[in-house]
mmCIF file of C-alpha atoms (C1' of nucleotides) and ligand atoms in Angstrom:
data_model
loop_
_atom_site.group_PDB
_atom_site.id
_atom_site.type_symbol
_atom_site.label_atom_id
_atom_site.label_comp_id
_atom_site.label_asym_id
_atom_site.label_seq_id
_atom_site.Cartn_x
_atom_site.Cartn_y
_atom_site.Cartn_z
ATOM 1 C CA MET J 1 -55.281 24.955 5.220
ATOM 2 C CA ASP J 2 -55.072 22.033 2.855
ATOM 3 C CA SER J 3 -56.680 19.921 5.974
ATOM 4 C CA LYS J 4 -59.744 21.084 4.559
ATOM 5 C CA ASP J 5 -59.144 19.645 0.988
ATOM 6 C CA LEU J 6 -58.804 16.218 2.222
ATOM 7 C CA LYS J 7 -61.558 16.447 4.183
ATOM 8 C CA SER J 8 -64.225 17.483 1.957
ATOM 9 C CA ALA J 9 -61.791 14.161 -0.680
ATOM 10 C CA GLY J 10 -62.872 12.068 2.716
ATOM 11 C CA LEU J 11 -59.710 11.667 3.649
ATOM 12 C CA LYS J 12 -58.628 12.847 7.207
ATOM 13 C CA ALA J 13 -55.509 15.230 6.740
ATOM 14 C CA THR J 14 -52.419 13.720 8.463
ATOM 15 C CA LEU J 15 -49.689 14.886 7.933
ATOM 16 C CA PRO J 16 -47.697 12.841 5.626
ATOM 17 C CA ARG J 17 -51.009 13.465 3.597
ATOM 18 C CA LEU J 18 -50.481 17.545 4.584
ATOM 19 C CA LYS J 19 -46.907 17.444 3.415
ATOM 20 C CA ILE J 20 -47.789 15.872 0.398
ATOM 21 C CA LEU J 21 -50.592 17.775 -0.965
ATOM 22 C CA THR J 22 -49.185 21.090 -0.159
ATOM 23 C CA PHE J 23 -45.267 19.862 -1.883
ATOM 24 C CA LEU J 24 -48.110 19.234 -4.722
ATOM 25 C CA GLN J 25 -49.811 22.719 -4.559
ATOM 26 C CA SER J 26 -46.623 24.234 -4.592
ATOM 27 C CA SER J 27 -44.587 22.427 -7.023
ATOM 28 C CA PRO J 28 -44.018 24.423 -10.448
ATOM 29 C CA VAL J 29 -43.047 21.566 -12.035
ATOM 30 C CA ARG J 30 -46.536 19.419 -12.054
ATOM 31 C CA HIS J 31 -45.619 15.879 -13.734
ATOM 32 C CA MET J 32 -43.005 13.882 -11.153
ATOM 33 C CA SER J 33 -43.603 10.452 -9.952
ATOM 34 C CA ALA J 34 -43.157 8.345 -6.451
ATOM 35 C CA GLU J 35 -40.182 8.809 -6.271
ATOM 36 C CA ASP J 36 -39.936 12.530 -6.561
ATOM 37 C CA VAL J 37 -41.978 13.093 -4.620
ATOM 38 C CA TYR J 38 -39.812 10.842 -2.237
ATOM 39 C CA LYS J 39 -36.714 13.024 -2.377
ATOM 40 C CA ALA J 40 -38.596 15.918 -1.957
ATOM 41 C CA MET J 41 -39.804 14.276 1.212
ATOM 42 C CA LEU J 42 -36.854 13.685 2.751
ATOM 43 C CA GLU J 43 -35.512 17.497 1.161
ATOM 44 C CA SER J 44 -37.725 18.727 3.134
ATOM 45 C CA GLY J 45 -36.984 17.083 6.674
ATOM 46 C CA GLU J 46 -40.841 15.843 7.000
ATOM 47 C CA ASP J 47 -39.922 12.174 7.421
ATOM 48 C CA VAL J 48 -42.301 10.258 5.226
ATOM 49 C CA GLY J 49 -41.539 6.694 3.910
ATOM 50 C CA LEU J 50 -41.637 5.098 0.693
ATOM 51 C CA ALA J 51 -44.413 2.604 0.724
ATOM 52 C CA THR J 52 -46.952 5.805 1.821
ATOM 53 C CA VAL J 53 -46.315 8.083 -0.487
ATOM 54 C CA TYR J 54 -47.810 5.949 -2.840
ATOM 55 C CA ARG J 55 -49.998 5.005 -0.908
ATOM 56 C CA VAL J 56 -51.082 8.497 -0.849
ATOM 57 C CA LEU J 57 -51.068 9.171 -4.277
ATOM 58 C CA THR J 58 -53.269 6.071 -4.718
ATOM 59 C CA GLN J 59 -55.401 7.419 -2.435
ATOM 60 C CA PHE J 60 -55.524 10.946 -3.586
ATOM 61 C CA GLU J 61 -55.908 9.358 -7.303
ATOM 62 C CA SER J 62 -58.681 7.750 -6.483
ATOM 63 C CA ALA J 63 -60.049 11.103 -5.228
ATOM 64 C CA GLY J 64 -59.452 12.946 -8.003
ATOM 65 C CA LEU J 65 -56.803 15.427 -6.316
ATOM 66 C CA VAL J 66 -54.056 13.825 -8.664
ATOM 67 C CA THR J 67 -54.349 12.323 -12.159
ATOM 68 C CA ARG J 68 -52.007 9.314 -13.195
ATOM 69 C CA HIS J 69 -50.162 8.765 -16.283
ATOM 70 C CA HIS J 70 -47.852 5.916 -17.683
ATOM 71 C CA PHE J 71 -45.433 8.132 -20.444
ATOM 72 C CA ASP J 72 -42.765 5.605 -20.298
ATOM 73 C CA GLU J 73 -43.005 1.754 -19.827
ATOM 74 C CA GLY J 74 -41.491 0.918 -15.837
ATOM 75 C CA HIS J 75 -42.759 4.002 -13.023
ATOM 76 C CA SER J 76 -46.075 6.301 -13.042
ATOM 77 C CA VAL J 77 -46.087 9.505 -13.480
ATOM 78 C CA PHE J 78 -48.867 11.936 -11.153
ATOM 79 C CA GLU J 79 -50.002 15.923 -11.716
ATOM 80 C CA LEU J 80 -52.103 17.817 -9.262
ATOM 81 C CA ASN J 81 -55.758 17.659 -11.010
ATOM 82 C CA LEU J 82 -56.526 20.730 -12.050
ATOM 83 C CA GLY J 83 -59.814 20.550 -13.713
ATOM 84 C CA GLU J 84 -59.377 20.497 -17.433
ATOM 85 C CA HIS J 85 -58.524 17.759 -19.105
ATOM 86 C CA HIS J 86 -55.794 18.123 -21.258
ATOM 87 C CA ASP J 87 -52.695 15.764 -23.266
ATOM 88 C CA HIS J 88 -49.041 15.958 -23.021
ATOM 89 C CA ILE J 89 -46.722 16.269 -25.658
ATOM 90 C CA LEU J 90 -43.217 15.272 -24.724
ATOM 91 C CA CYS J 91 -39.225 15.480 -25.542
ATOM 92 C CA VAL J 92 -36.998 12.315 -25.899
ATOM 93 C CA LYS J 93 -34.239 13.844 -25.782
ATOM 94 C CA CYS J 94 -34.401 15.827 -22.766
ATOM 95 C CA GLY J 95 -37.753 14.287 -20.991
ATOM 96 C CA LYS J 96 -39.532 18.310 -21.130
ATOM 97 C CA VAL J 97 -43.339 17.644 -20.311
ATOM 98 C CA ASP J 98 -46.486 19.967 -22.923
ATOM 99 C CA GLU J 99 -49.239 19.737 -22.284
ATOM 100 C CA PHE J 100 -52.594 20.529 -25.192
ATOM 101 C CA THR J 101 -56.421 20.107 -25.551
ATOM 102 C CA ASP J 102 -57.736 19.966 -29.020
ATOM 103 C CA GLN J 103 -61.793 19.619 -29.440
ATOM 104 C CA VAL J 104 -61.343 17.814 -32.611
ATOM 105 C CA ILE J 105 -59.346 15.185 -31.542
ATOM 106 C CA GLU J 106 -61.835 14.640 -28.658
ATOM 107 C CA GLU J 107 -64.673 14.541 -30.068
ATOM 108 C CA ARG J 108 -63.335 12.307 -32.651
ATOM 109 C CA GLN J 109 -62.461 9.675 -30.337
ATOM 110 C CA HIS J 110 -66.333 9.704 -29.461
ATOM 111 C CA GLU J 111 -67.195 9.228 -32.244
ATOM 112 C CA ILE J 112 -65.017 6.305 -33.270
ATOM 113 C CA ALA J 113 -66.594 5.071 -29.890
ATOM 114 C CA LYS J 114 -70.058 5.097 -30.952
ATOM 115 C CA LYS J 115 -68.963 3.755 -34.178
ATOM 116 C CA GLN J 116 -67.100 0.841 -32.426
ATOM 117 C CA GLY J 117 -70.277 0.321 -29.853
ATOM 118 C CA TYR J 118 -68.228 0.370 -26.427
ATOM 119 C CA THR J 119 -68.319 3.208 -23.580
ATOM 120 C CA ILE J 120 -65.620 5.497 -22.821
ATOM 121 C CA THR J 121 -64.931 5.411 -20.333
ATOM 122 C CA ASP J 122 -60.950 6.743 -20.886
ATOM 123 C CA HIS J 123 -58.324 7.719 -23.523
ATOM 124 C CA ALA J 124 -54.753 8.536 -22.943
ATOM 125 C CA LEU J 125 -52.710 10.720 -25.997
ATOM 126 C CA VAL J 126 -49.484 11.520 -26.140
ATOM 127 C CA ILE J 127 -47.444 12.522 -28.355
ATOM 128 C CA TYR J 128 -43.092 11.607 -28.314
ATOM 129 C CA GLY J 129 -41.274 14.796 -30.389
ATOM 130 C CA VAL J 130 -37.911 16.532 -30.570
ATOM 131 C CA CYS J 131 -38.394 19.673 -28.320
ATOM 132 C CA PRO J 132 -37.669 23.069 -29.963
ATOM 133 C CA ASP J 133 -34.605 23.617 -27.287
ATOM 134 C CA CYS J 134 -33.290 19.890 -28.354
ATOM 135 C CA GLN J 135 -33.442 20.212 -31.900
ATOM 136 C CA ASN J 136 -30.417 22.377 -32.051
ATOM 137 C CA ALA J 137 -27.906 20.272 -30.147
ATOM 138 C CA MET R 1 -40.273 -19.683 -45.072
ATOM 139 C CA ASP R 2 -39.153 -16.741 -42.813
ATOM 140 C CA SER R 3 -35.556 -17.310 -42.988
ATOM 141 C CA LYS R 4 -35.832 -15.106 -45.652
ATOM 142 C CA ASP R 5 -37.507 -12.040 -43.454
ATOM 143 C CA LEU R 6 -35.213 -12.287 -40.191
ATOM 144 C CA LYS R 7 -31.860 -12.308 -42.558
ATOM 145 C CA SER R 8 -33.722 -9.101 -44.510
ATOM 146 C CA ALA R 9 -33.986 -7.528 -41.263
ATOM 147 C CA GLY R 10 -29.980 -8.334 -40.452
ATOM 148 C CA LEU R 11 -30.771 -10.850 -37.803
ATOM 149 C CA LYS R 12 -28.756 -15.005 -38.421
ATOM 150 C CA ALA R 13 -32.210 -17.094 -38.604
ATOM 151 C CA THR R 14 -31.763 -19.272 -35.373
ATOM 152 C CA LEU R 15 -34.433 -21.418 -34.527
ATOM 153 C CA PRO R 16 -35.940 -19.750 -31.141
ATOM 154 C CA ARG R 17 -35.746 -16.605 -33.867
ATOM 155 C CA LEU R 18 -37.779 -18.259 -36.592
ATOM 156 C CA LYS R 19 -40.361 -19.682 -34.474
ATOM 157 C CA ILE R 20 -41.098 -16.836 -32.361
ATOM 158 C CA LEU R 21 -41.971 -14.934 -35.892
ATOM 159 C CA THR R 22 -43.623 -18.335 -37.441
ATOM 160 C CA PHE R 23 -46.185 -18.387 -35.040
ATOM 161 C CA LEU R 24 -46.388 -14.299 -34.557
ATOM 162 C CA GLN R 25 -47.201 -14.618 -38.105
ATOM 163 C CA SER R 26 -50.009 -16.611 -37.621
ATOM 164 C CA SER R 27 -51.444 -16.303 -34.574
ATOM 165 C CA PRO R 28 -54.758 -15.156 -35.102
ATOM 166 C CA VAL R 29 -53.730 -12.809 -31.290
ATOM 167 C CA ARG R 30 -52.586 -10.400 -32.699
ATOM 168 C CA HIS R 31 -51.537 -8.589 -29.490
ATOM 169 C CA MET R 32 -49.430 -10.479 -27.164
ATOM 170 C CA SER R 33 -47.119 -9.934 -24.375
ATOM 171 C CA ALA R 34 -43.671 -11.724 -23.273
ATOM 172 C CA GLU R 35 -44.715 -13.893 -21.197
ATOM 173 C CA ASP R 36 -47.517 -15.102 -23.549
ATOM 174 C CA VAL R 37 -45.617 -15.815 -26.488
ATOM 175 C CA TYR R 38 -43.061 -17.922 -23.826
ATOM 176 C CA LYS R 39 -46.154 -19.968 -23.248
ATOM 177 C CA ALA R 40 -46.856 -20.582 -26.633
ATOM 178 C CA MET R 41 -43.251 -21.781 -27.611
ATOM 179 C CA LEU R 42 -43.550 -24.382 -24.251
ATOM 180 C CA GLU R 43 -46.653 -25.635 -25.593
ATOM 181 C CA SER R 44 -45.576 -26.342 -28.797
ATOM 182 C CA GLY R 45 -42.687 -27.992 -27.320
ATOM 183 C CA GLU R 46 -39.274 -25.530 -28.844
ATOM 184 C CA ASP R 47 -37.758 -25.243 -25.668
ATOM 185 C CA VAL R 48 -36.896 -21.274 -25.229
ATOM 186 C CA GLY R 49 -35.923 -19.420 -22.609
ATOM 187 C CA LEU R 50 -38.498 -16.429 -21.058
ATOM 188 C CA ALA R 51 -35.062 -14.422 -21.800
ATOM 189 C CA THR R 52 -34.999 -15.096 -25.184
ATOM 190 C CA VAL R 53 -38.324 -14.541 -25.917
ATOM 191 C CA TYR R 54 -37.276 -10.866 -24.064
ATOM 192 C CA ARG R 55 -34.472 -10.203 -26.514
ATOM 193 C CA VAL R 56 -36.363 -11.721 -29.859
ATOM 194 C CA LEU R 57 -38.576 -9.592 -29.398
ATOM 195 C CA THR R 58 -36.885 -6.612 -28.128
ATOM 196 C CA GLN R 59 -34.592 -7.355 -31.987
ATOM 197 C CA PHE R 60 -37.549 -7.555 -33.476
ATOM 198 C CA GLU R 61 -39.281 -3.837 -32.723
ATOM 199 C CA SER R 62 -35.417 -2.469 -33.321
ATOM 200 C CA ALA R 63 -35.990 -4.346 -37.115
ATOM 201 C CA GLY R 64 -39.123 -3.167 -37.238
ATOM 202 C CA LEU R 65 -40.709 -7.006 -38.122
ATOM 203 C CA VAL R 66 -43.005 -5.462 -34.578
ATOM 204 C CA THR R 67 -44.743 -3.111 -32.489
ATOM 205 C CA ARG R 68 -44.871 -2.464 -28.593
ATOM 206 C CA HIS R 69 -47.374 -0.475 -26.580
ATOM 207 C CA HIS R 70 -47.634 -0.264 -23.431
ATOM 208 C CA PHE R 71 -51.584 -0.846 -23.160
ATOM 209 C CA ASP R 72 -51.541 -0.727 -18.562
ATOM 210 C CA GLU R 73 -48.460 -0.689 -16.634
ATOM 211 C CA GLY R 74 -46.734 -3.321 -15.503
ATOM 212 C CA HIS R 75 -46.201 -4.873 -18.616
ATOM 213 C CA SER R 76 -45.542 -4.692 -22.769
ATOM 214 C CA VAL R 77 -48.069 -5.638 -25.208
ATOM 215 C CA PHE R 78 -46.298 -7.067 -28.573
ATOM 216 C CA GLU R 79 -47.507 -7.188 -32.162
ATOM 217 C CA LEU R 80 -46.393 -8.027 -35.869
ATOM 218 C CA ASN R 81 -45.945 -5.044 -37.735
ATOM 219 C CA LEU R 82 -48.357 -5.147 -40.672
ATOM 220 C CA GLY R 83 -47.431 -1.944 -42.557
ATOM 221 C CA GLU R 84 -50.533 0.174 -41.835
ATOM 222 C CA HIS R 85 -50.384 2.456 -38.033
ATOM 223 C CA HIS R 86 -53.322 2.132 -36.201
ATOM 224 C CA ASP R 87 -53.960 3.110 -32.631
ATOM 225 C CA HIS R 88 -56.389 0.885 -29.970
ATOM 226 C CA ILE R 89 -59.684 0.804 -27.967
ATOM 227 C CA LEU R 90 -59.500 -1.776 -25.247
ATOM 228 C CA CYS R 91 -61.934 -3.003 -23.134
ATOM 229 C CA VAL R 92 -60.924 -2.233 -19.196
ATOM 230 C CA LYS R 93 -64.260 -4.986 -18.332
ATOM 231 C CA CYS R 94 -63.297 -7.829 -20.737
ATOM 232 C CA GLY R 95 -59.404 -7.226 -21.739
ATOM 233 C CA LYS R 96 -60.456 -6.921 -25.448
ATOM 234 C CA VAL R 97 -58.224 -4.874 -28.079
ATOM 235 C CA ASP R 98 -59.708 -2.807 -31.444
ATOM 236 C CA GLU R 99 -58.531 -1.234 -33.602
ATOM 237 C CA PHE R 100 -59.018 1.608 -35.316
ATOM 238 C CA THR R 101 -57.043 4.364 -37.519
ATOM 239 C CA ASP R 102 -58.761 8.279 -38.038
ATOM 240 C CA GLN R 103 -56.835 10.697 -40.377
ATOM 241 C CA VAL R 104 -58.004 13.623 -38.465
ATOM 242 C CA ILE R 105 -56.699 12.838 -35.617
ATOM 243 C CA GLU R 106 -53.339 11.391 -37.289
ATOM 244 C CA GLU R 107 -53.925 15.445 -38.512
ATOM 245 C CA ARG R 108 -54.333 17.369 -35.990
ATOM 246 C CA GLN R 109 -51.143 15.794 -33.588
ATOM 247 C CA HIS R 110 -48.887 17.270 -36.887
ATOM 248 C CA GLU R 111 -50.236 20.814 -36.438
ATOM 249 C CA ILE R 112 -49.887 20.170 -32.396
ATOM 250 C CA ALA R 113 -46.275 19.336 -33.177
ATOM 251 C CA LYS R 114 -45.792 21.814 -35.464
ATOM 252 C CA LYS R 115 -47.144 25.072 -33.685
ATOM 253 C CA GLN R 116 -45.556 24.147 -30.553
ATOM 254 C CA GLY R 117 -42.110 23.271 -31.550
ATOM 255 C CA TYR R 118 -41.616 19.857 -31.768
ATOM 256 C CA THR R 119 -39.902 17.773 -33.789
ATOM 257 C CA ILE R 120 -43.044 14.883 -33.687
ATOM 258 C CA THR R 121 -41.909 10.766 -33.581
ATOM 259 C CA ASP R 122 -43.847 9.437 -32.096
ATOM 260 C CA HIS R 123 -47.164 9.074 -30.288
ATOM 261 C CA ALA R 124 -50.065 6.358 -28.588
ATOM 262 C CA LEU R 125 -53.678 6.603 -28.717
ATOM 263 C CA VAL R 126 -55.104 4.146 -25.945
ATOM 264 C CA ILE R 127 -59.099 4.901 -26.005
ATOM 265 C CA TYR R 128 -60.418 2.886 -22.632
ATOM 266 C CA GLY R 129 -63.827 2.172 -22.700
ATOM 267 C CA VAL R 130 -66.720 -1.161 -22.417
ATOM 268 C CA CYS R 131 -67.032 -2.892 -25.448
ATOM 269 C CA PRO R 132 -70.190 -3.696 -26.864
ATOM 270 C CA ASP R 133 -70.844 -7.861 -25.266
ATOM 271 C CA CYS R 134 -69.378 -6.760 -22.413
ATOM 272 C CA GLN R 135 -72.546 -3.692 -21.835
ATOM 273 C CA ASN R 136 -75.218 -6.211 -21.277
ATOM 274 C CA ALA R 137 -73.946 -7.950 -18.656
ATOM 275 C "C1'" DA P 1 -58.253 11.607 28.339
ATOM 276 C "C1'" DT P 2 -60.025 7.669 26.863
ATOM 277 C "C1'" DT P 3 -61.310 4.601 23.249
ATOM 278 C "C1'" DA P 4 -61.643 2.832 18.223
ATOM 279 C "C1'" DT P 5 -60.072 2.704 13.690
ATOM 280 C "C1'" DA P 6 -57.270 4.323 10.061
ATOM 281 C "C1'" DT P 7 -52.643 5.430 8.886
ATOM 282 C "C1'" DT P 8 -47.861 5.013 9.005
ATOM 283 C "C1'" DG P 9 -42.201 3.154 8.376
ATOM 284 C "C1'" DA P 10 -39.973 -0.291 7.390
ATOM 285 C "C1'" DG P 11 -38.785 -4.429 5.174
ATOM 286 C "C1'" DA P 12 -40.252 -8.392 3.183
ATOM 287 C "C1'" DA P 13 -42.120 -9.164 -1.572
ATOM 288 C "C1'" DA P 14 -44.188 -9.711 -6.023
ATOM 289 C "C1'" DG P 15 -43.738 -9.100 -11.256
ATOM 290 C "C1'" DA P 16 -41.675 -7.509 -15.317
ATOM 291 C "C1'" DT P 17 -37.279 -7.155 -17.468
ATOM 292 C "C1'" DT P 18 -32.864 -7.163 -17.757
ATOM 293 C "C1'" DC P 19 -28.234 -9.022 -16.887
ATOM 294 C "C1'" DG P 20 -23.650 -12.088 -16.875
ATOM 295 C "C1'" DC P 21 -21.704 -15.704 -18.696
ATOM 296 C "C1'" DA P 22 -20.813 -21.113 -19.265
ATOM 297 C "C1'" DT P 23 -22.457 -23.487 -22.802
ATOM 298 C "C1'" DT P 24 -24.233 -24.110 -27.993
ATOM 299 C "C1'" DT P 25 -24.839 -23.070 -32.669
ATOM 300 C "C1'" DG P 26 -25.170 -20.725 -36.960
ATOM 301 C "C1'" DT P 27 -22.022 -18.960 -40.767
ATOM 302 C "C1'" DA P 28 -18.793 -17.764 -42.925
ATOM 303 C "C1'" DT P 29 -14.320 -20.848 -44.501
ATOM 304 C "C1'" DC P 30 -11.708 -24.115 -45.959
ATOM 305 C "C1'" DG K 1 -18.360 -31.802 -44.644
ATOM 306 C "C1'" DA K 2 -15.341 -30.781 -40.539
ATOM 307 C "C1'" DT K 3 -13.028 -26.457 -38.886
ATOM 308 C "C1'" DA K 4 -13.267 -22.328 -36.375
ATOM 309 C "C1'" DC K 5 -15.177 -17.645 -34.809
ATOM 310 C "C1'" DA K 6 -18.819 -14.932 -33.381
ATOM 311 C "C1'" DA K 7 -22.961 -14.664 -32.204
ATOM 312 C "C1'" DA K 8 -27.485 -15.907 -29.519
ATOM 313 C "C1'" DT K 9 -29.124 -19.132 -25.960
ATOM 314 C "C1'" DG K 10 -30.640 -20.731 -21.480
ATOM 315 C "C1'" DC K 11 -30.703 -20.207 -16.697
ATOM 316 C "C1'" DG K 12 -30.575 -18.031 -12.015
ATOM 317 C "C1'" DA K 13 -29.131 -14.148 -10.130
ATOM 318 C "C1'" DA K 14 -30.077 -9.144 -10.021
ATOM 319 C "C1'" DT K 15 -32.348 -5.097 -10.767
ATOM 320 C "C1'" DC K 16 -36.488 -1.743 -10.143
ATOM 321 C "C1'" DT K 17 -40.653 0.152 -9.648
ATOM 322 C "C1'" DT K 18 -44.516 -1.251 -6.629
ATOM 323 C "C1'" DT K 19 -47.402 -3.012 -3.306
ATOM 324 C "C1'" DC K 20 -47.844 -6.475 1.037
ATOM 325 C "C1'" DT K 21 -46.943 -7.202 6.131
ATOM 326 C "C1'" DC K 22 -47.732 -5.865 10.902
ATOM 327 C "C1'" DA K 23 -46.329 -3.881 14.747
ATOM 328 C "C1'" DA K 24 -46.482 0.796 16.014
ATOM 329 C "C1'" DT K 25 -48.469 5.300 16.382
ATOM 330 C "C1'" DA K 26 -51.175 9.514 14.517
ATOM 331 C "C1'" DT K 27 -56.461 10.311 13.929
ATOM 332 C "C1'" DA K 28 -61.194 12.562 14.568
ATOM 333 C "C1'" DA K 29 -64.975 11.776 17.908
ATOM 334 C "C1'" DT K 30 -66.880 10.799 22.853
HETATM 335 MN MN1 MN B 201 -50.273 17.169 -17.604
HETATM 336 MN MN1 MN B 202 -52.770 -3.298 -32.719
HETATM 337 ZN ZN1 ZN B 203 -36.522 17.927 -25.853
HETATM 338 ZN ZN1 ZN B 204 -65.490 -6.028 -22.748
#
DNA sequence: ATTATATTGAGAAAGATTCGCATTTGTATC
DNA sequence: GATACAAATGCGAATCTTTCTCAATATAAT
């Protein structure tokens, strides 16, 4: 039951929130826009307004349940937060999104921040390229 | 004369383009939104439409004269391309934008791309933090 | 079951960027 | 320098994503 997850996140266990959380947890696709989630809600019969999807995703983000990315200008992409931080590499041809972690890069960023006198709070790293599948085509 | 720069970039030397390029080249502020450029045009008396500013900046980007960034969702930021690649670190309090380059990070990204079978085309790295000035306040 | 409060849905509104099109400008030619 | 034609401009309308407003509804505690 996801109600527990919501409650412990300080959120009332409403139908729209349960529906959306369950969907995020069960979807094999990890990176989705608000519109993607909205369409999934429509298809599963459950009536959830688009505004509610946006609100809930934003609340989930504040609660740490979800992470928001800005891969392209123009719209946000969300993914269920599974704990471990990672960065992304994505295909400019087909839009595929892959993930990676690199401890060297992580450390280097902290050194850079320190050198410039910044207290680092976050970072966003996206590598753009052509994926293996799209190279032979 | 900037006409040369425009011509060699394959662009007709029109008044709006000259005005905008000259402004970018003379401004001490390196990172600006289309709106910023538009306002500067208004102040300098020259009448340039907002749509034209957007068009010209996009053309400059295609011509390699300018680089576009997406520091925050919701609007693009442009900077004159001075040749050497660099990444950014910016203050979440005051919005200051600083720059840096790190060869280790650059190389690591290529290794990651190779490891995943991608042909890397580009990347975007932004470190968010609190700048020195904003820490004692 | 009742109440007090938080949440929802629908459409309006906002903010950034692009489009459509009549008018103007740049440049190549005479 | 005048002429001609394609390219570029400016304006407002249109688009797209996201947020807001607010009356209606659902939730959690009593
Ligand atoms: Mn991810
Ligand atoms: Mn820069
Ligand atoms: Zn691909
Ligand atoms: Zn600051």
